mmCIF file of C-alpha atoms in Angstrom:
data_model
loop_
_atom_site.group_PDB
_atom_site.id
_atom_site.type_symbol
_atom_site.label_atom_id
_atom_site.label_comp_id
_atom_site.label_asym_id
_atom_site.label_seq_id
_atom_site.Cartn_x
_atom_site.Cartn_y
_atom_site.Cartn_z
ATOM 1 C CA MET A 1 97.467 24.577 53.712
ATOM 2 C CA SER A 2 98.411 21.802 51.050
ATOM 3 C CA SER A 3 97.712 22.625 47.172
ATOM 4 C CA LYS A 4 97.101 18.759 46.789
ATOM 5 C CA MET A 5 93.709 17.278 47.047
ATOM 6 C CA MET A 6 93.134 13.694 48.160
ATOM 7 C CA ARG A 7 89.451 11.853 48.634
ATOM 8 C CA ALA A 8 88.002 11.269 52.125
ATOM 9 C CA ALA A 9 84.544 10.073 53.613
ATOM 10 C CA VAL A 10 83.542 13.151 55.769
ATOM 11 C CA LEU A 11 80.920 13.165 58.052
ATOM 12 C CA HIS A 12 78.937 16.822 57.724
ATOM 13 C CA ALA A 13 76.083 15.748 59.987
ATOM 14 C CA GLN A 14 74.167 13.034 61.549
ATOM 15 C CA LYS A 15 73.845 10.300 58.977
ATOM 16 C CA ALA A 16 75.447 12.726 56.472
ATOM 17 C CA LEU A 17 78.251 10.860 55.241
ATOM 18 C CA SER A 18 79.790 11.853 51.748
ATOM 19 C CA TYR A 19 82.799 10.921 49.792
ATOM 20 C CA ASP A 20 84.348 14.277 48.986
ATOM 21 C CA GLU A 21 87.636 15.842 47.871
ATOM 22 C CA ILE A 22 89.743 17.781 50.462
ATOM 23 C CA PRO A 23 92.817 18.834 51.080
ATOM 24 C CA GLU A 24 95.737 16.636 51.395
ATOM 25 C CA PRO A 25 97.749 17.016 54.553
ATOM 26 C CA GLU A 26 101.174 17.929 54.692
ATOM 27 C CA VAL A 27 103.864 16.483 56.523
ATOM 28 C CA HIS A 28 106.092 18.485 58.899
ATOM 29 C CA ALA A 29 109.289 17.846 60.714
ATOM 30 C CA GLY A 30 109.092 14.608 62.852
ATOM 31 C CA GLU A 31 105.941 13.378 61.028
ATOM 32 C CA VAL A 32 104.908 10.762 58.370
ATOM 33 C CA LYS A 33 102.328 10.800 55.834
ATOM 34 C CA VAL A 34 100.568 6.984 55.642
ATOM 35 C CA HIS A 35 98.669 5.894 52.308
ATOM 36 C CA VAL A 36 95.906 4.335 54.011
ATOM 37 C CA ARG A 37 94.919 0.946 52.276
ATOM 38 C CA ALA A 38 92.281 -0.268 54.694
ATOM 39 C CA CYS A 39 90.818 0.818 57.936
ATOM 40 C CA GLY A 40 88.364 -0.603 60.186
ATOM 41 C CA ILE A 41 84.731 0.639 61.395
ATOM 42 C CA CYS A 42 85.241 0.822 65.374
ATOM 43 C CA GLY A 43 81.655 0.437 67.548
ATOM 44 C CA SER A 44 82.731 4.266 68.876
ATOM 45 C CA ASP A 45 82.617 5.437 65.376
ATOM 46 C CA VAL A 46 78.931 4.165 64.664
ATOM 47 C CA PRO A 47 77.084 6.696 67.273
ATOM 48 C CA ARG A 48 78.894 9.201 65.855
ATOM 49 C CA VAL A 49 77.518 8.518 62.436
ATOM 50 C CA LEU A 50 74.150 7.351 63.194
ATOM 51 C CA ALA A 51 73.470 9.234 66.458
ATOM 52 C CA ASP A 52 74.831 12.884 67.506
ATOM 53 C CA ALA A 53 78.327 11.466 69.145
ATOM 54 C CA ALA A 54 80.566 13.370 66.581
ATOM 55 C CA PHE A 55 82.799 16.179 68.678
ATOM 56 C CA PHE A 56 82.174 18.646 65.482
ATOM 57 C CA TYR A 57 81.320 18.728 61.847
ATOM 58 C CA PRO A 58 82.720 18.362 59.373
ATOM 59 C CA ILE A 59 84.870 15.654 60.409
ATOM 60 C CA VAL A 60 86.749 12.843 58.826
ATOM 61 C CA LEU A 61 86.718 9.769 61.281
ATOM 62 C CA GLY A 62 88.427 6.348 61.293
ATOM 63 C CA HIS A 63 91.378 4.951 63.657
ATOM 64 C CA GLU A 64 91.690 1.494 62.902
ATOM 65 C CA PHE A 65 94.156 1.643 59.763
ATOM 66 C CA ALA A 66 96.972 0.074 58.051
ATOM 67 C CA GLY A 67 98.866 1.310 55.192
ATOM 68 C CA ASP A 68 102.554 2.517 54.162
ATOM 69 C CA ILE A 69 104.647 4.905 54.244
ATOM 70 C CA ALA A 70 104.403 7.405 51.413
ATOM 71 C CA GLU A 71 106.493 10.275 52.988
ATOM 72 C CA VAL A 72 108.656 11.132 55.938
ATOM 73 C CA GLY A 73 109.079 14.750 57.252
ATOM 74 C CA PRO A 74 112.789 16.169 58.205
ATOM 75 C CA GLY A 75 114.317 14.129 61.346
ATOM 76 C CA VAL A 76 112.174 11.058 60.934
ATOM 77 C CA THR A 77 114.576 8.040 61.258
ATOM 78 C CA SER A 78 112.206 5.289 62.679
ATOM 79 C CA VAL A 79 110.208 4.207 59.379
ATOM 80 C CA LYS A 80 110.876 5.012 55.454
ATOM 81 C CA PRO A 81 108.589 5.402 52.424
ATOM 82 C CA GLY A 82 107.352 1.637 51.805
ATOM 83 C CA ASP A 83 107.447 0.482 55.460
ATOM 84 C CA THR A 84 104.136 -1.386 56.107
ATOM 85 C CA VAL A 85 102.444 0.215 59.270
ATOM 86 C CA ALA A 86 99.592 0.194 61.743
ATOM 87 C CA GLY A 87 98.462 3.662 63.109
ATOM 88 C CA ALA A 88 98.235 4.424 67.030
ATOM 89 C CA ALA A 89 95.597 7.081 67.221
ATOM 90 C CA LEU A 90 96.334 8.339 70.338
ATOM 91 C CA LEU A 91 97.980 11.676 70.713
ATOM 92 C CA PRO A 92 98.691 12.120 74.158
ATOM 93 C CA CYS A 93 99.725 15.896 75.661
ATOM 94 C CA MET A 94 103.086 14.677 76.693
ATOM 95 C CA LYS A 95 103.115 17.259 79.577
ATOM 96 C CA CYS A 96 100.659 16.248 82.247
ATOM 97 C CA GLU A 97 101.794 13.688 85.289
ATOM 98 C CA ASP A 98 100.128 10.832 83.516
ATOM 99 C CA CYS A 99 102.121 11.035 80.522
ATOM 100 C CA ALA A 100 105.649 12.369 82.806
ATOM 101 C CA LYS A 101 104.954 8.898 84.279
ATOM 102 C CA GLY A 102 104.549 6.711 80.934
ATOM 103 C CA ASN A 103 100.625 6.155 81.267
ATOM 104 C CA TYR A 104 99.467 7.935 78.116
ATOM 105 C CA GLY A 105 96.365 6.151 78.216
ATOM 106 C CA LEU A 106 95.267 8.059 81.255
ATOM 107 C CA CYS A 107 96.081 11.588 80.010
ATOM 108 C CA LYS A 108 93.389 14.159 80.355
ATOM 109 C CA ASN A 109 94.171 16.255 77.477
ATOM 110 C CA TYR A 110 95.089 13.990 74.730
ATOM 111 C CA SER A 111 93.459 14.010 71.063
ATOM 112 C CA PHE A 112 92.875 11.408 69.463
ATOM 113 C CA LEU A 113 92.911 10.596 65.483
ATOM 114 C CA GLY A 114 89.490 10.210 64.021
ATOM 115 C CA SER A 115 87.636 11.496 66.567
ATOM 116 C CA ARG A 116 89.085 14.982 67.734
ATOM 117 C CA LYS A 117 90.966 15.607 64.545
ATOM 118 C CA ASN A 118 90.564 14.112 61.117
ATOM 119 C CA GLY A 119 91.132 10.306 60.706
ATOM 120 C CA ALA A 120 91.816 7.671 58.517
ATOM 121 C CA PHE A 121 88.777 7.428 56.100
ATOM 122 C CA SER A 122 90.734 9.071 53.650
ATOM 123 C CA ASP A 123 93.410 8.739 51.100
ATOM 124 C CA TYR A 124 96.301 9.613 53.498
ATOM 125 C CA VAL A 125 96.832 10.676 57.254
ATOM 126 C CA VAL A 126 99.512 12.600 58.740
ATOM 127 C CA LEU A 127 100.877 11.559 62.163
ATOM 128 C CA PRO A 128 103.826 11.764 64.219
ATOM 129 C CA GLN A 129 106.611 9.079 63.600
ATOM 130 C CA GLU A 130 106.203 7.768 67.257
ATOM 131 C CA ASN A 131 102.561 7.040 66.110
ATOM 132 C CA VAL A 132 103.319 4.259 63.585
ATOM 133 C CA VAL A 133 104.389 0.735 64.129
ATOM 134 C CA LYS A 134 105.859 -1.458 61.649
ATOM 135 C CA TYR A 135 104.444 -5.056 60.910
ATOM 136 C CA ASP A 136 105.568 -7.690 58.700
ATOM 137 C CA PRO A 137 104.557 -6.805 54.977
ATOM 138 C CA ALA A 138 103.328 -10.236 54.095
ATOM 139 C CA ILE A 139 100.567 -9.611 56.708
ATOM 140 C CA PRO A 140 97.320 -8.705 54.104
ATOM 141 C CA TYR A 141 96.243 -4.683 55.153
ATOM 142 C CA THR A 142 92.847 -6.137 55.930
ATOM 143 C CA THR A 143 94.260 -8.270 58.426
ATOM 144 C CA ALA A 144 96.271 -5.542 60.053
ATOM 145 C CA VAL A 145 93.464 -3.335 60.323
ATOM 146 C CA LEU A 146 93.071 -5.430 63.421
ATOM 147 C CA PHE A 147 96.470 -4.609 64.979
ATOM 148 C CA GLU A 148 94.593 -2.021 66.942
ATOM 149 C CA PRO A 149 91.796 -4.246 68.760
ATOM 150 C CA CYS A 150 94.885 -7.019 69.448
ATOM 151 C CA THR A 151 96.811 -4.269 71.399
ATOM 152 C CA VAL A 152 93.857 -4.046 73.441
ATOM 153 C CA ALA A 153 93.723 -7.361 74.656
ATOM 154 C CA MET A 154 97.616 -7.121 74.788
ATOM 155 C CA HIS A 155 97.224 -4.037 77.267
ATOM 156 C CA GLY A 156 94.722 -6.288 79.331
ATOM 157 C CA LEU A 157 97.121 -8.838 80.169
ATOM 158 C CA ARG A 158 100.026 -6.720 80.733
ATOM 159 C CA VAL A 159 97.898 -4.395 83.010
ATOM 160 C CA VAL A 160 96.975 -7.381 85.031
ATOM 161 C CA GLY A 161 100.470 -8.572 85.117
ATOM 162 C CA TYR A 162 99.846 -11.742 83.648
ATOM 163 C CA THR A 163 103.029 -13.671 82.520
ATOM 164 C CA GLY A 164 101.879 -17.547 82.081
ATOM 165 C CA GLY A 165 100.634 -20.081 83.976
ATOM 166 C CA GLY A 166 97.330 -20.732 85.514
ATOM 167 C CA THR A 167 94.152 -21.609 84.515
ATOM 168 C CA VAL A 168 92.555 -18.205 82.174
ATOM 169 C CA ALA A 169 88.994 -17.595 82.066
ATOM 170 C CA ILE A 170 88.322 -15.273 79.255
ATOM 171 C CA ILE A 171 84.652 -14.360 79.754
ATOM 172 C CA GLY A 172 83.194 -13.163 76.476
ATOM 173 C CA GLY A 173 84.204 -14.519 72.772
ATOM 174 C CA GLY A 174 84.047 -11.793 70.467
ATOM 175 C CA THR A 175 86.956 -10.403 68.714
ATOM 176 C CA ILE A 176 88.893 -8.837 71.571
ATOM 177 C CA GLY A 177 88.176 -12.094 73.771
ATOM 178 C CA VAL A 178 89.370 -14.369 71.064
ATOM 179 C CA PHE A 179 92.550 -12.301 70.844
ATOM 180 C CA THR A 180 93.241 -12.484 74.318
ATOM 181 C CA ALA A 181 92.745 -15.982 74.430
ATOM 182 C CA GLN A 182 95.394 -16.580 71.924
ATOM 183 C CA LEU A 183 97.745 -14.332 73.820
ATOM 184 C CA CYS A 184 97.128 -15.793 77.024
ATOM 185 C CA LYS A 185 98.515 -18.976 75.326
ATOM 186 C CA ALA A 186 101.622 -17.879 73.661
ATOM 187 C CA PHE A 187 102.218 -16.475 77.263
ATOM 188 C CA GLY A 188 102.137 -19.968 78.331
ATOM 189 C CA ALA A 189 98.592 -20.805 80.134
ATOM 190 C CA VAL A 190 98.076 -23.929 81.599
ATOM 191 C CA LYS A 191 94.347 -23.910 80.132
ATOM 192 C CA VAL A 192 92.073 -21.238 78.449
ATOM 193 C CA VAL A 193 88.716 -21.536 78.736
ATOM 194 C CA VAL A 194 86.356 -19.060 76.606
ATOM 195 C CA PHE A 195 82.712 -18.466 77.903
ATOM 196 C CA ASP A 196 80.030 -16.668 75.713
ATOM 197 C CA ILE A 197 76.458 -17.252 74.470
ATOM 198 C CA ASP A 198 77.096 -17.651 70.992
ATOM 199 C CA GLU A 199 78.012 -20.957 69.202
ATOM 200 C CA ASP A 200 79.570 -19.472 66.465
ATOM 201 C CA ARG A 201 81.935 -17.312 68.556
ATOM 202 C CA LEU A 202 82.637 -20.568 70.814
ATOM 203 C CA ALA A 203 83.657 -22.266 67.734
ATOM 204 C CA LEU A 204 86.159 -19.754 66.425
ATOM 205 C CA ALA A 205 87.563 -19.561 69.984
ATOM 206 C CA LYS A 206 88.210 -22.998 69.611
ATOM 207 C CA ARG A 207 89.380 -22.826 66.470
ATOM 208 C CA MET A 208 92.047 -20.218 67.609
ATOM 209 C CA GLY A 209 93.565 -22.162 70.340
ATOM 210 C CA ALA A 210 91.262 -22.238 72.915
ATOM 211 C CA ASP A 211 91.319 -25.537 75.157
ATOM 212 C CA GLU A 212 87.886 -25.222 76.097
ATOM 213 C CA THR A 213 84.464 -23.061 75.178
ATOM 214 C CA VAL A 214 81.595 -23.118 77.646
ATOM 215 C CA ASN A 215 78.147 -21.538 76.726
ATOM 216 C CA THR A 216 76.934 -19.777 79.667
ATOM 217 C CA GLN A 217 73.535 -19.955 78.415
ATOM 218 C CA GLU A 218 73.309 -23.508 79.665
ATOM 219 C CA PRO A 219 71.387 -23.998 82.799
ATOM 220 C CA ASP A 220 74.474 -25.774 84.412
ATOM 221 C CA PHE A 221 77.252 -23.953 82.759
ATOM 222 C CA LEU A 222 78.785 -22.769 85.907
ATOM 223 C CA GLU A 223 78.908 -26.586 87.194
ATOM 224 C CA LYS A 224 80.903 -27.423 84.027
ATOM 225 C CA ALA A 225 82.923 -24.508 84.227
ATOM 226 C CA MET A 226 84.175 -25.161 87.732
ATOM 227 C CA ALA A 227 84.232 -29.073 86.994
ATOM 228 C CA ILE A 228 87.135 -28.238 84.325
ATOM 229 C CA THR A 229 89.154 -26.808 86.937
ATOM 230 C CA GLY A 230 88.892 -29.766 89.089
ATOM 231 C CA GLY A 231 86.617 -27.422 91.111
ATOM 232 C CA HIS A 232 89.278 -24.838 91.944
ATOM 233 C CA GLY A 233 88.017 -21.907 89.764
ATOM 234 C CA TYR A 234 90.277 -19.551 87.681
ATOM 235 C CA ASP A 235 93.460 -18.021 88.403
ATOM 236 C CA TRP A 236 93.053 -15.456 85.814
ATOM 237 C CA LEU A 237 89.862 -14.112 84.543
ATOM 238 C CA PHE A 238 89.279 -11.515 81.727
ATOM 239 C CA GLU A 239 86.197 -9.913 81.095
ATOM 240 C CA VAL A 240 85.717 -8.471 77.991
ATOM 241 C CA ALA A 241 82.186 -8.381 77.062
ATOM 242 C CA GLY A 242 81.106 -5.527 79.488
ATOM 243 C CA GLN A 243 77.785 -6.686 80.307
ATOM 244 C CA PRO A 244 76.725 -6.445 84.106
ATOM 245 C CA ALA A 245 75.970 -10.375 83.985
ATOM 246 C CA THR A 246 79.714 -11.527 82.563
ATOM 247 C CA MET A 247 81.299 -8.914 85.300
ATOM 248 C CA GLN A 248 79.415 -10.672 88.220
ATOM 249 C CA MET A 249 80.204 -14.101 86.468
ATOM 250 C CA ALA A 250 83.854 -13.308 86.688
ATOM 251 C CA PHE A 251 83.463 -12.904 90.640
ATOM 252 C CA GLU A 252 81.569 -16.527 90.601
ATOM 253 C CA LEU A 253 84.351 -18.332 88.524
ATOM 254 C CA ALA A 254 87.432 -16.695 90.190
ATOM 255 C CA ALA A 255 89.742 -19.066 92.325
ATOM 256 C CA SER A 256 91.043 -17.817 95.884
ATOM 257 C CA LYS A 257 93.621 -15.151 95.331
ATOM 258 C CA ALA A 258 92.831 -14.812 91.345
ATOM 259 C CA HIS A 259 93.667 -11.670 89.337
ATOM 260 C CA VAL A 260 90.390 -10.335 87.358
ATOM 261 C CA GLY A 261 91.100 -7.926 84.561
ATOM 262 C CA PHE A 262 88.114 -5.705 83.613
ATOM 263 C CA ILE A 263 88.921 -4.932 79.919
ATOM 264 C CA GLY A 264 85.412 -4.603 78.730
ATOM 265 C CA PHE A 265 82.960 -1.358 78.923
ATOM 266 C CA PRO A 266 79.629 -1.452 80.744
ATOM 267 C CA HIS A 267 77.240 0.768 79.286
ATOM 268 C CA VAL A 268 74.402 0.269 81.714
ATOM 269 C CA PRO A 269 74.319 0.081 85.324
ATOM 270 C CA VAL A 270 76.229 -2.716 87.151
ATOM 271 C CA THR A 271 75.048 -3.963 90.486
ATOM 272 C CA PHE A 272 76.223 -6.633 92.663
ATOM 273 C CA GLN A 273 74.586 -8.450 95.567
ATOM 274 C CA PRO A 274 76.474 -8.390 98.623
ATOM 275 C CA ARG A 275 76.807 -12.134 98.865
ATOM 276 C CA LEU A 276 78.687 -11.779 95.435
ATOM 277 C CA TRP A 277 80.229 -8.659 96.152
ATOM 278 C CA GLU A 278 81.850 -10.598 99.005
ATOM 279 C CA GLN A 279 83.621 -12.803 97.149
ATOM 280 C CA LEU A 280 86.187 -9.986 96.370
ATOM 281 C CA ASN A 281 87.119 -9.913 99.953
ATOM 282 C CA LEU A 282 86.810 -13.753 100.878
ATOM 283 C CA LYS A 283 88.643 -14.981 98.106
ATOM 284 C CA GLU A 284 91.122 -11.618 98.588
ATOM 285 C CA LEU A 285 91.052 -11.290 94.566
ATOM 286 C CA THR A 286 92.796 -8.383 92.776
ATOM 287 C CA LEU A 287 90.917 -6.315 90.391
ATOM 288 C CA THR A 288 92.042 -4.126 87.610
ATOM 289 C CA GLY A 289 90.868 -2.090 84.811
ATOM 290 C CA SER A 290 91.976 -1.374 81.483
ATOM 291 C CA ARG A 291 92.099 1.441 78.676
ATOM 292 C CA MET A 292 93.249 1.400 75.700
ATOM 293 C CA SER A 293 96.876 0.414 74.776
ATOM 294 C CA TYR A 294 99.511 2.952 75.431
ATOM 295 C CA ASN A 295 102.639 2.837 77.171
ATOM 296 C CA ALA A 296 106.371 4.162 77.231
ATOM 297 C CA PRO A 297 108.129 4.527 75.372
ATOM 298 C CA PHE A 298 105.191 5.512 73.272
ATOM 299 C CA PRO A 299 103.150 3.545 71.954
ATOM 300 C CA GLY A 300 104.551 0.944 74.100
ATOM 301 C CA PRO A 301 105.319 -2.735 74.724
ATOM 302 C CA ASP A 302 101.566 -3.726 73.770
ATOM 303 C CA TRP A 303 102.338 -2.653 69.946
ATOM 304 C CA THR A 304 105.647 -4.029 69.581
ATOM 305 C CA LEU A 305 104.629 -7.313 70.927
ATOM 306 C CA VAL A 306 101.640 -7.376 68.838
ATOM 307 C CA ALA A 307 103.811 -7.233 65.989
ATOM 308 C CA HIS A 308 105.901 -9.803 67.059
ATOM 309 C CA TYR A 309 102.947 -12.385 67.495
ATOM 310 C CA LEU A 310 101.200 -11.550 64.506
ATOM 311 C CA ALA A 311 104.862 -11.969 62.578
ATOM 312 C CA THR A 312 105.385 -15.168 64.162
ATOM 313 C CA GLY A 313 101.950 -16.629 63.526
ATOM 314 C CA GLN A 314 101.126 -17.214 67.385
ATOM 315 C CA LEU A 315 98.452 -14.127 67.080
ATOM 316 C CA LYS A 316 95.962 -14.923 64.198
ATOM 317 C CA ILE A 317 93.584 -13.373 62.432
ATOM 318 C CA ASP A 318 90.477 -15.689 61.100
ATOM 319 C CA PRO A 319 88.796 -14.654 58.020
ATOM 320 C CA SER A 320 85.612 -15.056 59.657
ATOM 321 C CA MET A 321 86.521 -11.880 61.847
ATOM 322 C CA ILE A 322 85.924 -9.960 58.902
ATOM 323 C CA PHE A 323 82.027 -9.463 58.014
ATOM 324 C CA ARG A 324 82.175 -6.921 55.016
ATOM 325 C CA ARG A 325 84.515 -4.759 52.872
ATOM 326 C CA PHE A 326 83.477 -2.010 51.303
ATOM 327 C CA PRO A 327 85.524 0.660 49.160
ATOM 328 C CA MET A 328 85.845 4.094 50.742
ATOM 329 C CA LYS A 329 83.465 5.789 48.463
ATOM 330 C CA ASP A 330 80.952 3.598 50.155
ATOM 331 C CA ALA A 331 81.413 4.554 53.537
ATOM 332 C CA ALA A 332 77.966 5.760 53.875
ATOM 333 C CA GLN A 333 76.760 2.158 52.713
ATOM 334 C CA ALA A 334 78.890 0.610 54.993
ATOM 335 C CA PHE A 335 77.764 2.631 58.216
ATOM 336 C CA ALA A 336 74.074 1.601 56.997
ATOM 337 C CA LEU A 337 74.560 -1.762 58.077
ATOM 338 C CA PHE A 338 74.815 -0.770 61.705
ATOM 339 C CA GLU A 339 71.059 0.616 61.622
ATOM 340 C CA ASN A 340 70.551 -3.138 62.544
ATOM 341 C CA PRO A 341 73.459 -4.111 64.238
ATOM 342 C CA SER A 342 72.505 -7.544 64.969
ATOM 343 C CA GLN A 343 73.448 -8.135 61.658
ATOM 344 C CA VAL A 344 76.942 -7.183 61.795
ATOM 345 C CA LYS A 345 78.800 -10.080 62.655
ATOM 346 C CA GLY A 346 82.400 -8.986 62.368
ATOM 347 C CA LYS A 347 84.821 -5.912 61.602
ATOM 348 C CA VAL A 348 83.452 -3.696 58.327
ATOM 349 C CA ILE A 349 86.410 -2.451 56.356
ATOM 350 C CA LEU A 350 86.820 0.408 54.273
ATOM 351 C CA GLU A 351 89.426 0.234 51.698
ATOM 352 C CA ASN A 352 91.251 2.527 49.618
ATOM 353 C CA ASP A 353 93.072 1.253 46.285
#
């Protein structure tokens, strides 16, 4: 056990989050220690604090983080002290059949930083060298916090097999939806159309490069959406909202032989009437699910490509995507915002000095 101490936001029980002094983790062979500069609050962190969804107590949450290398262990060659890095939180077993095939995100025996072991709501975090990805140091830490959500969008494209061309529908204009839209443009989409019910989100999507937007609360939205394609329908569709209505909408908007990628996770039952489900057969659609953002060589091209597109500016993070920033010591205050989730209009970030 390390004799050094550090500060961390520690969850001791439901809604019992305090800023404590705990032992600083030690670095071993093949590992790196990251000085965490900023860490985003993920939607999965909220029920762990406000409900009873934590795996155990006490625990340090946090997995969407950026920082710089503070120390490297023996045998580390991929990074050096001072490098700016984003962290890949998945810790696959590397022994199961899925891992052997490079499908690390499908590992059933994985661990995960910030949920199954202590994470990045802390001064420092230690992880294998493979789990950090260098990025352009010109990118602010508070921007790089969104690196991991960007990789989720990238993974959705790559799992579906999108390599450019065609008319693309992004159903859901939240953070990951906007990233998906930008990446489709970077890959060479003919036209990208973003669908949402929120005019602010649609305005952001347009500002970030979407060719068209459609408010699905308008009574004639389906006619408008199809008119954009000349009645053809959409060749590629990415559903990122995880809502029954938006998942159903994908089947209606799809062209014949379209590819449909479900990135969003539903949290309520989803039902399809036979007439709508028949579109899967009648149009011969290809339907693909997407989970996390990990491939071989670990953590995979989803991560290195995001670093590239962020560096070139083809993938942009708008300041409006960041809702509030708090010092790490005020983590409890930050999570209190989520008692009324409708007031949270973007990413909430915790920062260290």
